[in-house]
Amino acid sequence: MNISIIGTGYVGLVTGTCFAELGNHIICADNDKSKIDMLNKGGVPIYEPGLESLIKKNVAGGRLEFISDISNAVKASDVIFICVGTPSTDDGSADLSAIEHVSREIAKHINSYKLIVEKSTVPVETGEWVKKTINEFKKSSAEFDVASNPEFWREGSAIDDFMKPDRVVIGVDNKKSEEILKELYGPLDTKIVVTNIKGAEIIKHASNSFLATKISFINALSNICDKTGADINAVAEGIGLDSRINTHFLKAGVGFGGSCFPKDIKAFIYIAEKLGYPFGLLKEVDKINELQKKNVVKKLKDLIWNLKGKVIGVWGIAFKPDTDDIRSAPAIDIIKMLLEEGVKIKAFDPVAMDRAKSELGDKITYCKDIYEAAASSDCVIVMTEWNEFKEIDWKKVKESMHQPVIFDGRNIYNPAKLKELGFKYCGIGRR
Ligand code: UGA
């Protein structure tokens, strides 16, 4: 199929590249010319394992191209995926102005039948607005349909998640759209859930909200474990081995972050409220997540007393391992809270250092590895569970620290082992 992808951010690049890999002809369009120039020179503006080589392969195979002229992308395609950003605004609602802008551009240039697919995460009823906007601004008599096809990939494993999904969700309002999307996903061995457009829009927000609810549930429980001396990892295992609950997304930590959960929960709360249902459960999920970050500062005071003037080594800044993404990363919020307390921060992350520098500037010290970050510190806090943080030379760490204190914000270490080595240890819901 001839497919256009509007927006070459994370969602657009993965969508375009993977559909090219499935044998389609893809045009990725973005009005940010510098991004398109970079892509045309072989660069990739985001870090995602495997993406760069897959882009190269498909560009070389003539199945993938990048252009900055959206009108040509619209004209040359049968299916158009809208993959532009839908960031949070101050009241938590999603800013849909980029979706509106693209809808108008499509309306201006539509020259034959198109299936227009929302891929960006959008609140329920956005599809109707897209339809209305195109109808209002359309000059030609060409027909079109709108569909919703949310993505469920995780950063760091997006390509695998695309190629081997648990399910594909398509929201359509007629057979023709359903058949086009089914054909497109035909090569993937997976279940296709077909519903109407609003259903698909809700499935996306509901999936992320449910996963975030699991995390906040286990994080809330971690506080009960802290107070009683139970071990949250054992509690999570005991709960999760019930197959109705399952063990996924039951890892207690310093809170969830990233570009999706925090934003999508707020947007879902907002749209529910607007529809007349105050979604109290999700408000609590969000609140627990904020509290979990504040608790780190409180626990540090219990561990090393006054924070002012103390040096804290931070291991990990990215919101999770295998990504350089620091959007809504708990580490960033926690570092900012600690700076306000007068703490000196020495930080290291295997891939997110450049992004951290652009966010935090010269407010903290950037280190070349975990050992440098630990040296002369009064405490090391683990914010991201990078694999390379798991096997380390503890003797070297201990000797270089001012006080041997480890705050394990991702529960990756064995408390008994660290205590045996002479460290004071504090985890999340385990001591
Ligand atoms: C999330 C969803 O998992 C994807 O299905 C979805 O497609 C994506 O959002 C999106 O909407 O685009 P992602 O943001 O890449 O994916 O990250 P996750 O792996 O889900 O992790 C989110 C946050 O939850 C991270 O900060 C992680 O550390 C935290 N987390 C996750 C926990 O604290 N505990 C867990 O058990 C699992």
Coordinates of C-alpha atoms and ligand atoms in Angstrom, one line a residue:
M1 CA 0.0 0.0 0.0
N2 CA 1.0 3.6 -0.4
I3 CA 1.1 5.1 3.0
S4 CA 1.9 8.5 4.4
I5 CA 2.9 9.1 8.0
I6 CA 2.4 12.7 9.2
G7 CA 4.8 13.5 12.0
T8 CA 8.3 11.9 12.4
G9 CA 8.4 11.7 16.1
Y10 CA 8.7 8.5 18.0
V11 CA 5.3 7.1 17.0
G12 CA 5.6 8.2 13.3
L13 CA 9.1 6.9 12.8
V14 CA 8.3 3.5 14.3
T15 CA 5.0 3.2 12.4
G16 CA 6.5 4.2 9.1
T17 CA 9.6 2.1 9.4
C18 CA 7.8 -1.0 10.5
F19 CA 5.1 -0.7 7.8
A20 CA 7.9 -0.3 5.2
E21 CA 9.5 -3.5 6.6
L22 CA 6.2 -5.2 6.0
G23 CA 6.5 -4.3 2.3
N24 CA 4.6 -1.1 1.9
H25 CA 5.7 2.1 0.3
I26 CA 6.0 4.8 3.0
I27 CA 6.4 8.5 2.9
C28 CA 7.2 10.1 6.3
A29 CA 6.4 13.8 6.3
D30 CA 7.2 16.4 8.8
N31 CA 7.1 20.2 8.6
D32 CA 10.2 20.4 10.7
K33 CA 12.7 20.6 7.8
S34 CA 15.7 20.1 10.0
K35 CA 14.4 16.7 11.2
I36 CA 13.8 15.6 7.6
D37 CA 17.2 16.8 6.5
M38 CA 18.7 14.8 9.4
L39 CA 16.8 11.7 8.4
N40 CA 17.7 12.1 4.8
K41 CA 21.4 12.2 5.8
G42 CA 21.0 8.9 7.7
G43 CA 20.5 10.4 11.2
V44 CA 17.7 9.3 13.6
P45 CA 16.4 12.0 16.0
I46 CA 15.4 9.5 18.7
Y47 CA 17.1 6.6 20.5
E48 CA 15.3 3.3 19.9
P49 CA 17.2 0.0 19.7
G50 CA 17.1 -1.4 16.2
L51 CA 15.4 1.5 14.6
E52 CA 18.4 3.1 12.8
S53 CA 19.4 -0.1 11.0
L54 CA 15.8 -0.8 10.0
I55 CA 15.4 2.7 8.6
K56 CA 18.6 2.3 6.6
K57 CA 17.5 -1.0 5.2
N58 CA 14.1 0.2 4.1
V59 CA 15.4 3.5 2.7
A60 CA 18.0 1.5 0.6
G61 CA 15.1 -0.8 -0.5
G62 CA 13.2 2.2 -1.8
R63 CA 10.3 1.6 0.6
L64 CA 10.8 4.5 2.9
E65 CA 11.3 8.2 2.2
F66 CA 11.3 11.4 4.2
I67 CA 9.8 14.7 2.9
S68 CA 8.9 18.0 4.4
D69 CA 6.1 18.8 2.0
I70 CA 2.9 17.4 3.6
S71 CA 0.8 18.2 0.5
N72 CA 2.8 15.7 -1.6
A73 CA 2.5 13.1 1.1
V74 CA -1.2 13.4 1.2
K75 CA -1.6 13.3 -2.6
A76 CA 0.6 10.2 -3.0
S77 CA -1.1 8.0 -0.4
D78 CA -4.1 5.7 0.1
V79 CA -3.8 5.6 3.8
I80 CA -2.6 8.5 6.0
F81 CA -1.5 7.9 9.6
I82 CA -1.6 11.0 11.9
C83 CA 1.3 10.7 14.3
V84 CA 1.7 14.2 15.6
G85 CA 2.2 15.1 19.2
T86 CA -0.7 15.6 21.7
P87 CA 1.1 17.2 24.7
S88 CA -0.5 17.9 28.0
T89 CA -1.7 21.4 28.7
D90 CA -1.7 23.0 32.2
D91 CA -5.2 21.7 33.0
G92 CA -4.2 18.1 32.0
S93 CA -6.2 18.1 28.8
A94 CA -4.4 17.0 25.6
D95 CA -3.4 19.8 23.2
L96 CA -4.9 18.7 19.9
S97 CA -3.9 21.7 17.9
A98 CA -1.4 19.7 15.8
I99 CA -4.1 17.2 15.0
E100 CA -6.4 20.0 13.9
H101 CA -3.6 21.5 11.8
V102 CA -2.9 18.2 10.0
S103 CA -6.6 17.6 9.4
R104 CA -6.8 20.9 7.7
E105 CA -3.7 20.2 5.6
I106 CA -5.2 16.8 4.6
A107 CA -8.5 18.6 3.7
K108 CA -6.6 21.1 1.5
H109 CA -4.7 18.5 -0.5
I110 CA -7.1 15.5 -0.6
N111 CA -7.3 14.4 -4.3
S112 CA -8.7 10.8 -4.1
Y113 CA -10.1 8.4 -1.5
K114 CA -8.0 8.3 1.7
L115 CA -8.3 6.3 4.9
I116 CA -7.1 8.7 7.6
V117 CA -5.9 6.9 10.7
E118 CA -5.4 8.4 14.2
K119 CA -2.2 6.8 15.6
S120 CA -1.4 9.6 18.1
T121 CA -2.8 9.1 21.5
V122 CA -6.0 11.2 21.6
P123 CA -9.0 11.6 23.8
V124 CA -12.3 9.9 22.9
E125 CA -14.3 11.9 20.3
T126 CA -11.2 13.2 18.5
G127 CA -12.0 11.1 15.5
E128 CA -15.3 13.0 15.1
W129 CA -13.5 16.3 15.2
V130 CA -11.0 15.1 12.5
K131 CA -14.0 14.0 10.3
K132 CA -15.8 17.3 10.9
T133 CA -12.7 19.4 10.2
I134 CA -11.8 17.6 6.9
N135 CA -15.4 17.9 5.7
E136 CA -15.5 21.6 6.5
F137 CA -12.2 22.5 4.8
K138 CA -12.2 20.0 1.9
K139 CA -12.3 21.6 -1.6
S140 CA -12.4 18.4 -3.7
S141 CA -15.2 15.9 -3.9
A142 CA -12.8 13.1 -2.9
E143 CA -14.1 10.8 -0.2
F144 CA -12.4 9.7 2.9
D145 CA -12.9 7.7 6.1
V146 CA -11.4 8.1 9.6
A147 CA -10.2 5.3 11.8
S148 CA -8.4 4.9 15.1
N149 CA -5.5 2.5 15.5
P150 CA -3.7 3.2 18.8
E151 CA -0.2 1.8 19.5
F152 CA 0.8 -0.2 22.5
W153 CA 4.6 -0.3 22.1
R154 CA 7.0 0.4 24.9
E155 CA 10.0 2.6 24.4
G156 CA 13.1 0.4 24.1
S157 CA 11.2 -2.5 22.6
A158 CA 9.0 -0.7 20.1
I159 CA 9.9 -2.6 17.0
D160 CA 9.4 -5.9 18.6
D161 CA 6.2 -4.8 20.1
F162 CA 5.0 -3.6 16.7
M163 CA 6.0 -6.9 15.0
K164 CA 4.8 -9.2 17.7
P165 CA 1.9 -7.4 19.3
D166 CA -0.5 -9.0 21.9
R167 CA -3.3 -7.5 19.8
V168 CA -4.0 -4.8 17.2
V169 CA -6.9 -2.5 17.9
I170 CA -8.8 -0.9 15.0
G171 CA -11.6 1.5 15.5
V172 CA -13.7 1.9 12.3
D173 CA -17.1 3.0 11.2
N174 CA -17.5 0.9 8.0
K175 CA -16.3 -2.4 6.4
K176 CA -14.1 -0.7 3.8
S177 CA -11.9 0.9 6.5
E178 CA -11.8 -2.4 8.4
E179 CA -10.7 -4.3 5.4
I180 CA -7.9 -1.8 4.5
L181 CA -6.5 -2.0 8.1
K182 CA -6.9 -5.8 8.3
E183 CA -4.9 -6.1 5.1
L184 CA -2.2 -3.8 6.3
Y185 CA -1.8 -5.8 9.5
G186 CA -2.3 -9.1 7.7
P187 CA 1.4 -10.1 7.8
L188 CA 1.4 -10.0 11.6
D189 CA 0.3 -13.1 13.5
T190 CA -2.0 -11.5 16.1
K191 CA -5.6 -11.0 17.2
I192 CA -7.2 -8.0 15.7
V193 CA -9.8 -6.3 17.9
V194 CA -12.4 -4.4 15.8
T195 CA -14.5 -1.8 17.4
N196 CA -15.9 1.6 16.6
I197 CA -13.7 4.7 16.6
K198 CA -14.6 5.9 20.1
G199 CA -14.0 2.4 21.5
A200 CA -10.5 2.3 20.1
E201 CA -9.8 5.8 21.5
I202 CA -10.9 4.7 24.9
I203 CA -8.9 1.4 24.7
K204 CA -5.7 3.4 24.4
H205 CA -6.3 5.6 27.4
A206 CA -7.8 2.8 29.4
S207 CA -4.8 0.5 28.7
N208 CA -2.2 3.0 29.9
S209 CA -4.4 4.0 32.9
F210 CA -4.9 0.4 33.9
L211 CA -1.1 -0.3 33.8
A212 CA -0.4 2.9 35.8
T213 CA -3.0 1.8 38.3
K214 CA -1.2 -1.5 38.8
I215 CA 2.0 0.5 39.5
S216 CA 0.4 2.9 41.9
F217 CA -1.3 0.0 43.6
I218 CA 2.0 -1.7 44.3
N219 CA 3.7 1.6 45.2
A220 CA 0.9 2.3 47.7
L221 CA 1.5 -1.2 49.1
S222 CA 5.2 -0.6 49.4
N223 CA 4.4 2.1 51.9
I224 CA 2.6 -0.4 54.1
C225 CA 5.6 -2.8 53.7
D226 CA 7.9 0.1 54.8
K227 CA 5.9 0.6 57.9
T228 CA 5.6 -3.1 58.8
G229 CA 8.8 -4.6 57.6
A230 CA 7.3 -6.8 55.0
D231 CA 9.1 -7.2 51.7
I232 CA 7.2 -5.7 48.7
N233 CA 9.0 -8.0 46.2
A234 CA 7.7 -11.0 48.0
V235 CA 4.2 -9.4 48.4
A236 CA 4.2 -8.6 44.6
E237 CA 5.2 -12.2 43.7
G238 CA 2.5 -13.6 46.1
I239 CA -0.1 -11.4 44.4
G240 CA 1.1 -11.7 40.9
L241 CA 1.4 -15.4 40.6
D242 CA -2.4 -15.5 40.7
S243 CA -2.9 -15.7 36.9
R244 CA -5.9 -13.4 37.1
I245 CA -3.6 -10.6 38.4
N246 CA -0.2 -11.6 36.8
T247 CA 3.2 -10.4 37.8
H248 CA 3.6 -7.7 35.1
F249 CA 3.7 -4.0 36.1
L250 CA 3.9 -4.9 39.8
K251 CA 7.4 -3.6 40.3
A252 CA 7.5 -1.0 43.1
G253 CA 9.7 2.0 42.5
V254 CA 10.1 5.7 42.6
G255 CA 7.0 6.2 40.4
F256 CA 6.2 5.9 36.8
G257 CA 7.3 8.4 34.2
G258 CA 7.8 8.8 30.5
S259 CA 5.9 10.6 27.8
C260 CA 2.8 8.5 28.1
F261 CA 1.5 7.4 31.5
P262 CA 1.6 10.7 33.3
K263 CA 0.2 12.6 30.3
D264 CA -2.4 10.1 29.4
I265 CA -3.8 9.7 32.9
K266 CA -4.2 13.4 33.2
A267 CA -5.9 13.6 29.8
F268 CA -8.2 10.7 30.7
I269 CA -9.2 12.3 34.0
Y270 CA -9.9 15.5 32.1
I271 CA -12.0 14.0 29.4
A272 CA -14.0 11.9 31.9
E273 CA -14.7 15.0 34.0
K274 CA -15.8 16.8 30.8
L275 CA -18.1 13.9 30.0
G276 CA -19.6 14.2 33.5
Y277 CA -17.8 11.4 35.3
P278 CA -15.3 12.4 37.9
F279 CA -12.7 9.6 37.6
G280 CA -11.6 9.5 41.3
L281 CA -9.7 6.3 41.0
L282 CA -7.4 7.7 38.4
K283 CA -6.9 10.9 40.4
E284 CA -5.7 8.8 43.2
V285 CA -3.3 6.9 40.9
D286 CA -1.8 10.2 39.9
K287 CA -1.6 11.4 43.5
I288 CA 0.1 8.2 44.7
N289 CA 2.7 8.6 41.9
E290 CA 3.5 12.2 43.0
L291 CA 3.7 11.1 46.6
Q292 CA 6.1 8.3 45.8
K293 CA 8.6 10.8 44.5
K294 CA 8.2 13.1 47.5
N295 CA 8.7 10.1 49.8
V296 CA 12.3 9.7 48.4
V297 CA 13.2 13.0 49.9
K298 CA 11.5 12.1 53.2
K299 CA 13.3 8.7 53.4
L300 CA 16.6 10.3 52.6
K301 CA 16.2 12.6 55.6
D302 CA 15.6 9.5 57.7
L303 CA 18.7 7.9 56.3
I304 CA 21.3 10.7 56.4
W305 CA 19.5 13.4 58.5
N306 CA 20.1 16.9 57.2
L307 CA 20.2 17.2 53.4
K308 CA 21.6 20.7 53.1
G309 CA 25.2 20.6 51.8
K310 CA 25.1 16.8 51.5
V311 CA 26.4 15.1 48.3
I312 CA 24.1 12.6 46.6
G313 CA 25.2 10.3 43.7
V314 CA 22.3 9.6 41.3
W315 CA 22.5 6.4 39.3
G316 CA 20.1 6.6 36.3
I317 CA 18.2 9.5 35.0
A318 CA 16.1 8.1 32.1
F319 CA 12.5 7.3 33.0
K320 CA 13.3 3.6 32.5
P321 CA 16.2 1.5 31.1
D322 CA 17.1 1.2 27.4
T323 CA 16.0 4.7 26.5
D324 CA 17.5 8.2 26.7
D325 CA 14.0 9.7 27.3
I326 CA 13.8 11.8 30.4
R327 CA 10.3 13.2 29.9
S328 CA 8.5 13.1 33.2
A329 CA 11.3 10.9 34.5
P330 CA 11.0 10.5 38.3
A331 CA 14.8 11.1 38.6
I332 CA 14.4 14.7 37.2
D333 CA 11.6 15.6 39.6
I334 CA 13.5 14.1 42.5
I335 CA 16.8 15.8 41.6
K336 CA 14.9 19.1 41.5
M337 CA 13.4 18.5 44.9
L338 CA 16.8 17.6 46.3
L339 CA 18.4 20.8 44.8
E340 CA 15.8 22.8 46.6
E341 CA 16.9 21.2 49.8
G342 CA 20.5 22.4 49.1
V343 CA 21.9 18.9 48.0
K344 CA 24.8 18.7 45.7
I345 CA 24.0 16.1 42.9
K346 CA 26.5 14.0 41.0
A347 CA 24.7 12.0 38.3
F348 CA 25.4 9.3 35.8
D349 CA 23.1 7.7 33.2
P350 CA 24.4 5.4 30.4
V351 CA 22.6 7.2 27.6
A352 CA 20.5 10.1 28.9
M353 CA 23.4 12.4 29.9
D354 CA 22.9 14.8 27.0
R355 CA 19.2 15.1 27.5
A356 CA 19.8 15.6 31.3
K357 CA 22.2 18.4 30.5
S358 CA 19.7 20.3 28.4
E359 CA 17.1 19.9 31.2
L360 CA 19.3 20.6 34.3
G361 CA 22.2 22.7 32.9
D362 CA 25.0 23.4 35.3
K363 CA 22.8 22.8 38.4
I364 CA 24.4 19.3 38.9
T365 CA 27.7 17.5 38.2
Y366 CA 27.7 15.0 35.3
C367 CA 29.9 12.0 35.9
K368 CA 31.5 9.5 33.5
D369 CA 30.3 6.4 35.3
I370 CA 28.6 5.2 38.5
Y371 CA 31.9 5.1 40.4
E372 CA 32.5 8.8 39.8
A373 CA 29.0 9.6 40.8
A374 CA 29.3 7.6 44.0
A375 CA 32.7 9.1 45.0
S376 CA 32.6 11.4 48.0
S377 CA 28.8 11.1 48.3
D378 CA 26.8 10.7 51.4
C379 CA 24.3 8.5 49.7
V380 CA 23.8 6.9 46.3
I381 CA 20.2 6.8 44.9
V382 CA 19.3 4.4 42.1
M383 CA 16.6 5.9 39.9
T384 CA 16.7 3.7 36.8
E385 CA 17.2 -0.1 36.8
W386 CA 19.9 -0.2 34.0
N387 CA 21.3 -3.7 33.7
E388 CA 24.8 -2.4 34.0
F389 CA 24.0 -1.2 37.5
K390 CA 23.3 -4.7 38.7
E391 CA 26.8 -6.2 38.7
I392 CA 29.3 -3.7 40.2
D393 CA 32.4 -3.5 42.3
W394 CA 30.9 -2.7 45.7
K395 CA 34.2 -2.5 47.5
K396 CA 35.3 0.3 45.2
V397 CA 32.0 2.1 45.7
K398 CA 32.1 1.8 49.5
E399 CA 35.7 3.0 49.7
S400 CA 35.0 6.1 47.6
M401 CA 31.8 7.1 49.4
H402 CA 31.7 9.6 52.2
Q403 CA 29.1 7.5 53.9
P404 CA 28.1 4.0 52.6
V405 CA 24.4 4.5 52.1
I406 CA 22.4 3.1 49.2
F407 CA 18.8 4.2 48.5
D408 CA 17.6 1.6 46.0
G409 CA 14.7 3.3 44.3
R410 CA 14.1 0.3 41.9
N411 CA 14.7 -2.6 44.3
I412 CA 17.5 -4.1 42.2
Y413 CA 19.8 -5.1 45.0
N414 CA 19.8 -7.8 47.7
P415 CA 19.4 -5.8 51.0
A416 CA 21.1 -8.6 53.0
K417 CA 24.1 -8.7 50.7
L418 CA 24.6 -4.9 50.8
K419 CA 24.3 -4.8 54.6
E420 CA 26.8 -7.6 54.9
L421 CA 29.2 -5.5 52.8
G422 CA 28.8 -2.7 55.3
F423 CA 26.2 -0.5 53.6
K424 CA 23.2 1.1 55.1
Y425 CA 20.4 0.0 52.7
C426 CA 16.9 1.4 52.0
G427 CA 14.7 0.2 49.2
I428 CA 11.1 0.8 48.2
G429 CA 9.0 -1.3 50.6
R430 CA 11.9 -3.4 51.7
R431 CA 14.8 -3.0 54.1
Ligands
UGA1 C1 3.8 2.8 27.9 C2 3.0 1.5 27.7 O1 3.6 0.4 28.5 C3 2.9 1.1 26.3 O2 2.0 0.0 26.1 C4 2.3 2.3 25.5 O3 2.2 2.1 24.1 C5 3.2 3.5 25.7 O4 3.2 3.8 27.1 C6 2.6 4.7 25.0 O5 1.5 5.1 25.3 O6 3.1 5.1 23.9 P1 6.4 3.3 28.0 O7 6.0 4.7 28.3 O8 7.5 3.1 26.9 O9 5.1 2.5 27.5 O10 7.0 2.7 29.3 P2 6.7 1.5 30.3 O11 7.6 0.4 30.0 O12 5.2 1.2 30.3 O13 7.0 2.2 31.7 C7 6.4 3.4 32.1 C8 6.9 3.7 33.5 O14 6.4 2.8 34.5 C9 8.4 3.8 33.7 O15 8.8 4.9 34.4 C10 8.7 2.5 34.5 O16 9.8 2.6 35.3 C11 7.4 2.4 35.3 N1 7.1 1.0 35.8 C12 6.8 0.1 34.9 C13 7.2 0.8 37.2 O17 7.5 1.7 38.0 N2 6.9 -0.5 37.6 C14 6.5 -1.5 36.7 O18 6.2 -2.6 37.2 C15 6.5 -1.2 35.4

